Coordinates of C-alpha atoms in Angstrom, one line a residue:
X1 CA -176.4 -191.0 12.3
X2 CA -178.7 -191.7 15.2
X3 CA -178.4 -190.8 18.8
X4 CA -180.5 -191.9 19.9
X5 CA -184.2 -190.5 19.1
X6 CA -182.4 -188.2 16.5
X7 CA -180.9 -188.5 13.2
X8 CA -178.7 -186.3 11.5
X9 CA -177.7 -186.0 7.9
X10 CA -173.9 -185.0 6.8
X11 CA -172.4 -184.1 3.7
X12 CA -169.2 -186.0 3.2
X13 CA -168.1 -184.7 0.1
X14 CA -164.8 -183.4 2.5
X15 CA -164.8 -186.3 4.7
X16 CA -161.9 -184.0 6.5
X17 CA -164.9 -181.5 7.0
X18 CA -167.9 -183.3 7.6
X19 CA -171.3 -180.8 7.3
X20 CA -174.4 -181.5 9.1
X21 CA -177.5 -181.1 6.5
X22 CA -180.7 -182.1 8.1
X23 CA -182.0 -183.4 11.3
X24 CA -185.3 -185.6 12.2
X25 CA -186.3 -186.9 14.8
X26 CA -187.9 -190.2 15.7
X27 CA -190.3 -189.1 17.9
X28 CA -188.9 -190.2 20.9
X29 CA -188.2 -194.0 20.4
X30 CA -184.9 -195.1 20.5
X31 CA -183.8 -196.1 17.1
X32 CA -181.6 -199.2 17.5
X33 CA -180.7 -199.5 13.4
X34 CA -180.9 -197.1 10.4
X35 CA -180.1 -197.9 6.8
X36 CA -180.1 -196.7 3.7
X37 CA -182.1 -197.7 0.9
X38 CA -180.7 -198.6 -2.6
X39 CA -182.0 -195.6 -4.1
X40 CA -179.8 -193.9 -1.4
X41 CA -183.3 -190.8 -1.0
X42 CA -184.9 -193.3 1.3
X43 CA -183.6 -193.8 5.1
X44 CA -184.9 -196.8 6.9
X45 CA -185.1 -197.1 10.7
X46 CA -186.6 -199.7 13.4
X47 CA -186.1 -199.5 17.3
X48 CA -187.9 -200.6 20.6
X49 CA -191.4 -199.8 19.6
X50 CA -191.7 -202.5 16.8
X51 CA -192.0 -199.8 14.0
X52 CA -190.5 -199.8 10.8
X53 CA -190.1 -196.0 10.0
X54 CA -189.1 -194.9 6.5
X55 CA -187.9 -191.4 5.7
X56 CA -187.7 -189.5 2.3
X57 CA -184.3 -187.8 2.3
X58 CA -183.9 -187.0 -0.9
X59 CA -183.7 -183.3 0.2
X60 CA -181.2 -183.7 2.9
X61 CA -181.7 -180.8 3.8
X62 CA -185.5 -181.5 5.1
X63 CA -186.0 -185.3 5.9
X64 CA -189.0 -186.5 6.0
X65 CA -191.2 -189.1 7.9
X66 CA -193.9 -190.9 4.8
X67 CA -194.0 -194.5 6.7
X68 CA -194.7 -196.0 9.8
X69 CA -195.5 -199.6 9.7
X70 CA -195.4 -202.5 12.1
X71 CA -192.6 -205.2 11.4
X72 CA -194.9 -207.7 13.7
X73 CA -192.3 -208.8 15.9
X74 CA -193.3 -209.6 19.3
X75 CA -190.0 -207.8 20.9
X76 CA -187.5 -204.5 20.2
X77 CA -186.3 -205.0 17.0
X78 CA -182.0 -204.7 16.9
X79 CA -181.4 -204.9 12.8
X80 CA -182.4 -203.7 9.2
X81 CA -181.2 -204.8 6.3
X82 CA -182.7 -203.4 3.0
X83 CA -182.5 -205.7 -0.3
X84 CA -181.9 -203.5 -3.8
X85 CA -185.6 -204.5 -5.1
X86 CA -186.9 -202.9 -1.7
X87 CA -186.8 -206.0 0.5
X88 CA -186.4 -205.6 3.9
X89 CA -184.8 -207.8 6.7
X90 CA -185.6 -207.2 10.3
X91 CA -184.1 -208.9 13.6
X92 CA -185.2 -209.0 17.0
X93 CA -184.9 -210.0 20.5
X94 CA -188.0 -211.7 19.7
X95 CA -185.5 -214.5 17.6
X96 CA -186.6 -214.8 14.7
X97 CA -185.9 -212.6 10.9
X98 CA -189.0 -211.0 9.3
X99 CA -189.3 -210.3 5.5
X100 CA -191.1 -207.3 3.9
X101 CA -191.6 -206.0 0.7
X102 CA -191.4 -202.0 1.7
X103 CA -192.3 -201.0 -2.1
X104 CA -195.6 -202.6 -1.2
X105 CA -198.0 -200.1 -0.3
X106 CA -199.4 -201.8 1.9
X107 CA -196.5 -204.4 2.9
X108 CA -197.2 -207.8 4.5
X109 CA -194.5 -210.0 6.3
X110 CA -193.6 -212.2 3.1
X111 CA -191.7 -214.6 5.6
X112 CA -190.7 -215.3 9.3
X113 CA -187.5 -217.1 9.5
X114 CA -187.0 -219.2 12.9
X115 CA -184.0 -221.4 14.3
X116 CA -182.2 -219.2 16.7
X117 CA -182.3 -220.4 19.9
X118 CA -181.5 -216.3 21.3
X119 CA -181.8 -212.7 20.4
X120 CA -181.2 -211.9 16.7
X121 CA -178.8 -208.9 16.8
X122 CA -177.4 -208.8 13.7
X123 CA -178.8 -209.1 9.8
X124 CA -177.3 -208.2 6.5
X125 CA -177.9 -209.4 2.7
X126 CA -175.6 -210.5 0.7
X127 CA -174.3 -208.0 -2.5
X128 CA -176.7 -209.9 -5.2
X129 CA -179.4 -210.1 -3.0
X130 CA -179.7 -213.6 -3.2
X131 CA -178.5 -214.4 0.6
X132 CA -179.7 -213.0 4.0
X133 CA -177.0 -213.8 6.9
X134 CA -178.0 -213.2 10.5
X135 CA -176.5 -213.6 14.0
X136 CA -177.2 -214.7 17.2
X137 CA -175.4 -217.7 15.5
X138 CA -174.2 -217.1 12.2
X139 CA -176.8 -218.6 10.0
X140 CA -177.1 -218.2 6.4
X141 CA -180.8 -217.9 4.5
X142 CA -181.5 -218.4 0.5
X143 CA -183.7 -215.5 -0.2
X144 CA -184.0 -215.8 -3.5
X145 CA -187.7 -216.4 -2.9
X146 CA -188.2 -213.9 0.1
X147 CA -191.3 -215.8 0.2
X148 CA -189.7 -219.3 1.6
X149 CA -186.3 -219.1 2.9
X150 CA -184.3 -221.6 3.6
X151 CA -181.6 -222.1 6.1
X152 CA -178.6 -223.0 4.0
X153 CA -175.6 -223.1 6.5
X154 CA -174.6 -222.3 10.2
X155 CA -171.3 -221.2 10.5
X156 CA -170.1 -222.4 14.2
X157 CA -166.9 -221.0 15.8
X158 CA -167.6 -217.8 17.9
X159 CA -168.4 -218.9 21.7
X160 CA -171.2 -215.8 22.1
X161 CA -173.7 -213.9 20.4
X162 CA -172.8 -212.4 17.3
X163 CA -173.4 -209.2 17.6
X164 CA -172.2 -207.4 13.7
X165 CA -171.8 -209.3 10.5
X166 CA -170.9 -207.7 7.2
X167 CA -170.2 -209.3 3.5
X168 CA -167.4 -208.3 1.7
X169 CA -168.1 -206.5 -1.8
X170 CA -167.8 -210.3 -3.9
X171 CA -169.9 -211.7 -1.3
X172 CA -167.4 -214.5 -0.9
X173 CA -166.4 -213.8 2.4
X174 CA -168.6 -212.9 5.5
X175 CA -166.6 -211.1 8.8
X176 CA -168.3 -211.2 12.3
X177 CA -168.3 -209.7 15.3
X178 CA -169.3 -211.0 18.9
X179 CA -169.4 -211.0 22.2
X180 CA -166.8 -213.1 22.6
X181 CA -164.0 -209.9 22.2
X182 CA -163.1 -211.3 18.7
X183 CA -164.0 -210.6 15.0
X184 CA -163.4 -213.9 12.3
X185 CA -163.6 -214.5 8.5
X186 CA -165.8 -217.1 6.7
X187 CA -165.3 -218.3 3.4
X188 CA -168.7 -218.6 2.1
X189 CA -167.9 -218.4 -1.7
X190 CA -169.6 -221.8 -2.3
X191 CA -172.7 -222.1 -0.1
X192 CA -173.6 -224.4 1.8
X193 CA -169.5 -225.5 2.0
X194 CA -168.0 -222.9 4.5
X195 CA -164.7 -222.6 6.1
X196 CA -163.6 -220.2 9.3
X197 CA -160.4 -218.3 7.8
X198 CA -159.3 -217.3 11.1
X199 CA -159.7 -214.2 13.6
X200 CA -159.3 -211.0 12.1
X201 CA -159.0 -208.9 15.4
X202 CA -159.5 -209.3 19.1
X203 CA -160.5 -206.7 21.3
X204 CA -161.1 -206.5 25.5
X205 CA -164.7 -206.3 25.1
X206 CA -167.4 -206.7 22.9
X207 CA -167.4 -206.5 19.1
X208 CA -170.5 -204.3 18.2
X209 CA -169.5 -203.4 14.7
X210 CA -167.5 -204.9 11.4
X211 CA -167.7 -203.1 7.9
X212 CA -165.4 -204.0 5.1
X213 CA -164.2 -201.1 2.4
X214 CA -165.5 -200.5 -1.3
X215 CA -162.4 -202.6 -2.4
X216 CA -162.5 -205.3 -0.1
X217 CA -158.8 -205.1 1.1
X218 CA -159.5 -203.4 4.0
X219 CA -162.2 -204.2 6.9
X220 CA -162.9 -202.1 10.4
X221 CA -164.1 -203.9 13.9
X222 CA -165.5 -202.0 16.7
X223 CA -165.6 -202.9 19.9
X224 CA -166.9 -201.2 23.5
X225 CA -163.1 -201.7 24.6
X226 CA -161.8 -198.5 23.3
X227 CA -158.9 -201.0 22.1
X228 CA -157.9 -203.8 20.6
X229 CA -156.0 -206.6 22.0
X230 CA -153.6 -209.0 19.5
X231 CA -152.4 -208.5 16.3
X232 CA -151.6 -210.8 13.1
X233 CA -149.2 -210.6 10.5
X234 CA -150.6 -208.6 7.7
X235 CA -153.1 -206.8 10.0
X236 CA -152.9 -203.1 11.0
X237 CA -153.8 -201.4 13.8
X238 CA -155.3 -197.7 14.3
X239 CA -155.9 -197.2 18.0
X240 CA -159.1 -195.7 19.4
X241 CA -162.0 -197.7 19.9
X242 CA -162.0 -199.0 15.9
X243 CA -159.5 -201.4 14.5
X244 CA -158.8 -201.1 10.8
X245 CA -157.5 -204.4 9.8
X246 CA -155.4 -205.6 6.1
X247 CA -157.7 -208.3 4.9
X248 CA -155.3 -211.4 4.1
X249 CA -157.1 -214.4 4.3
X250 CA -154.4 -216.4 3.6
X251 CA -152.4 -215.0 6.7
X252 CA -155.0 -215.5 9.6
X253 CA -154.9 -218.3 12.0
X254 CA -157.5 -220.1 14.3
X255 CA -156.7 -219.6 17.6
X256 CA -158.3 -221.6 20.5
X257 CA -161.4 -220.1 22.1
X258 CA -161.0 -217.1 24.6
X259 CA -160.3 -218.0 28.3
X260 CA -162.8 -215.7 29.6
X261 CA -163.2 -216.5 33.5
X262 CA -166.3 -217.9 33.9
X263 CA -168.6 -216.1 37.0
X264 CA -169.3 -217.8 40.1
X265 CA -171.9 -220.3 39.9
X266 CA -172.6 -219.9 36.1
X267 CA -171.8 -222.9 33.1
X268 CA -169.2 -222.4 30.7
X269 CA -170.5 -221.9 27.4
X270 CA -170.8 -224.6 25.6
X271 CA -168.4 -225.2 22.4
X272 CA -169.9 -224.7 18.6
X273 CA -172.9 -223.1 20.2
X274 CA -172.1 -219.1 19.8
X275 CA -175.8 -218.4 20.8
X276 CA -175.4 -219.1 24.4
X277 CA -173.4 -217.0 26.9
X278 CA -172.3 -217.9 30.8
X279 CA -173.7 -214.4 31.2
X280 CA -176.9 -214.4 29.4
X281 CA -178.2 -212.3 26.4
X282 CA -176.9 -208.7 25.4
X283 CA -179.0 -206.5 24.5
X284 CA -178.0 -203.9 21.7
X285 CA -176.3 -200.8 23.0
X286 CA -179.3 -198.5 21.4
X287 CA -182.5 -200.8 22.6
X288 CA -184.2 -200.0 25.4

């Protein structure tokens, strides 16, 4: 957990009981995304200076910083996603997705992928490693040579920026989250053929956060709301600002886009185009 320049380590062993182990610090950048590695004793973190910051925790107890390196975007950097062979993905307001190898010792941007038109908030890879998606629009990458990906779909329904994306554990289904208030499903079993399922949970404001469960049944949105508006059959609601949500494909509908008043003097955002907003770009609640 980071907030914002400091990170804290918790054993949750009792989840009931949560116990903090260790705290770091970051040195006094704001930390806008912190992950995991695959080995699970290395913590990765990237924020508004442009550094990729990796810490050894396998000592919980004592974290410890053994990397800063440069991700060479040209803006804050939002996102990090980790690949199991040590990949990294990283997003930024700069728009564009950089590849790096972190088990490199001294790691070079394998690739720079380009095609949003806005801020790239969100980045996640897929459970085999061999898909990257990312979000100002949902786009979908072939990294199975992190060396030259290719776009392989763009999956075109929410109105805004998508601010979360998540893959469930099969990798068959992707769930978003975005500005628009509203969290959706994508079947994206059989790349590039993809299909919206339907909306999966609406909330008053933002949608900054989407996770599905080990088993894939279950899925949690969070939004900035501190509720959530609507409600499907076969969905379930916990109040507070996260939804936790009964995943049933087969029950979720499309419903039209949002009727969010548009401000004086601005355009309405265009349809099929979830990069562009009637109120401009978003920045990430921990980015400077």
């Amino acid at each position: 957990m980071a907030d914002p320049t400091w990170i804290d380590l918790w054993d949750l062993r009792d989840p009931r009981r949560p116990r903090r182990l260790g705290t770091t610090d970051s040195s006094g950048v704001a930390l806008g995304a912190i992950q995991f590695a695959r080995d699970g004793d290395t913590l990765v973190g990237v924020g508004g200076d442009r550094v990729l910051r990796l810490w050894d925790a396998s000592d919980p107890r004592k974290p410890r910083l053994v990397s800063k390196r440069p991700t060479g975007h040209t803006a804050a950097v939002c996102s990090v996603a980790v690949r199991r062979d040590g990949v990294a993905a990283t997003s930024s307001y700069d728009d564009t997705v950089r590849l790096r190898d972190l088990s490199d010792p001294a790691p070079r941007v394998l690739d720079t992928l380009t095609g949003h038109d806005g801020n790239v908030k969100a980045v996640a890879v897929s459970p085999d490693g061999k898909t990257l998606t990312s979000g100002s629009d949902d786009r979908e990458w072939d990294v199975t040579d992190p060396h030259h990906a290719n776009t392989v779909a763009v999956l075109e329904g929410q109105w805004h920026f998508i601010d979360a994306v998540a893959y469930s554990p099969d990798g068959r289904t992707l769930l978003s989250g975005s500005d628009d208030h509203t969290a959706k499903l994508w079947d994206i079993g059989d790349l590039p053929r993809h299909r919206e399922l339907g909306e999966l949970a609406r909330h008053a404001d933002i949608v900054t956060g989407v996770a599905f469960a080990s088993h894939g049944r279950t899925a949690a949105t969070v939004g900035v709301d501190g509720a959530r508006l609507g409600k499907h059959p076969g969905h379930s609601l916990i109040c507070g600002r996260t939804c936790l949500c009964a995943v049933n494909p087969d029950q979720c509908t499309t419903p039209p886009p949002p009727s969010t008043p548009t401000p004086p003097g601005a355009d309405p955002p265009p349809p099929h185009r979830p990069w562009r907003s009637a109120s401009g770009p978003r920045r990430c609640p921990a980015s400077p």
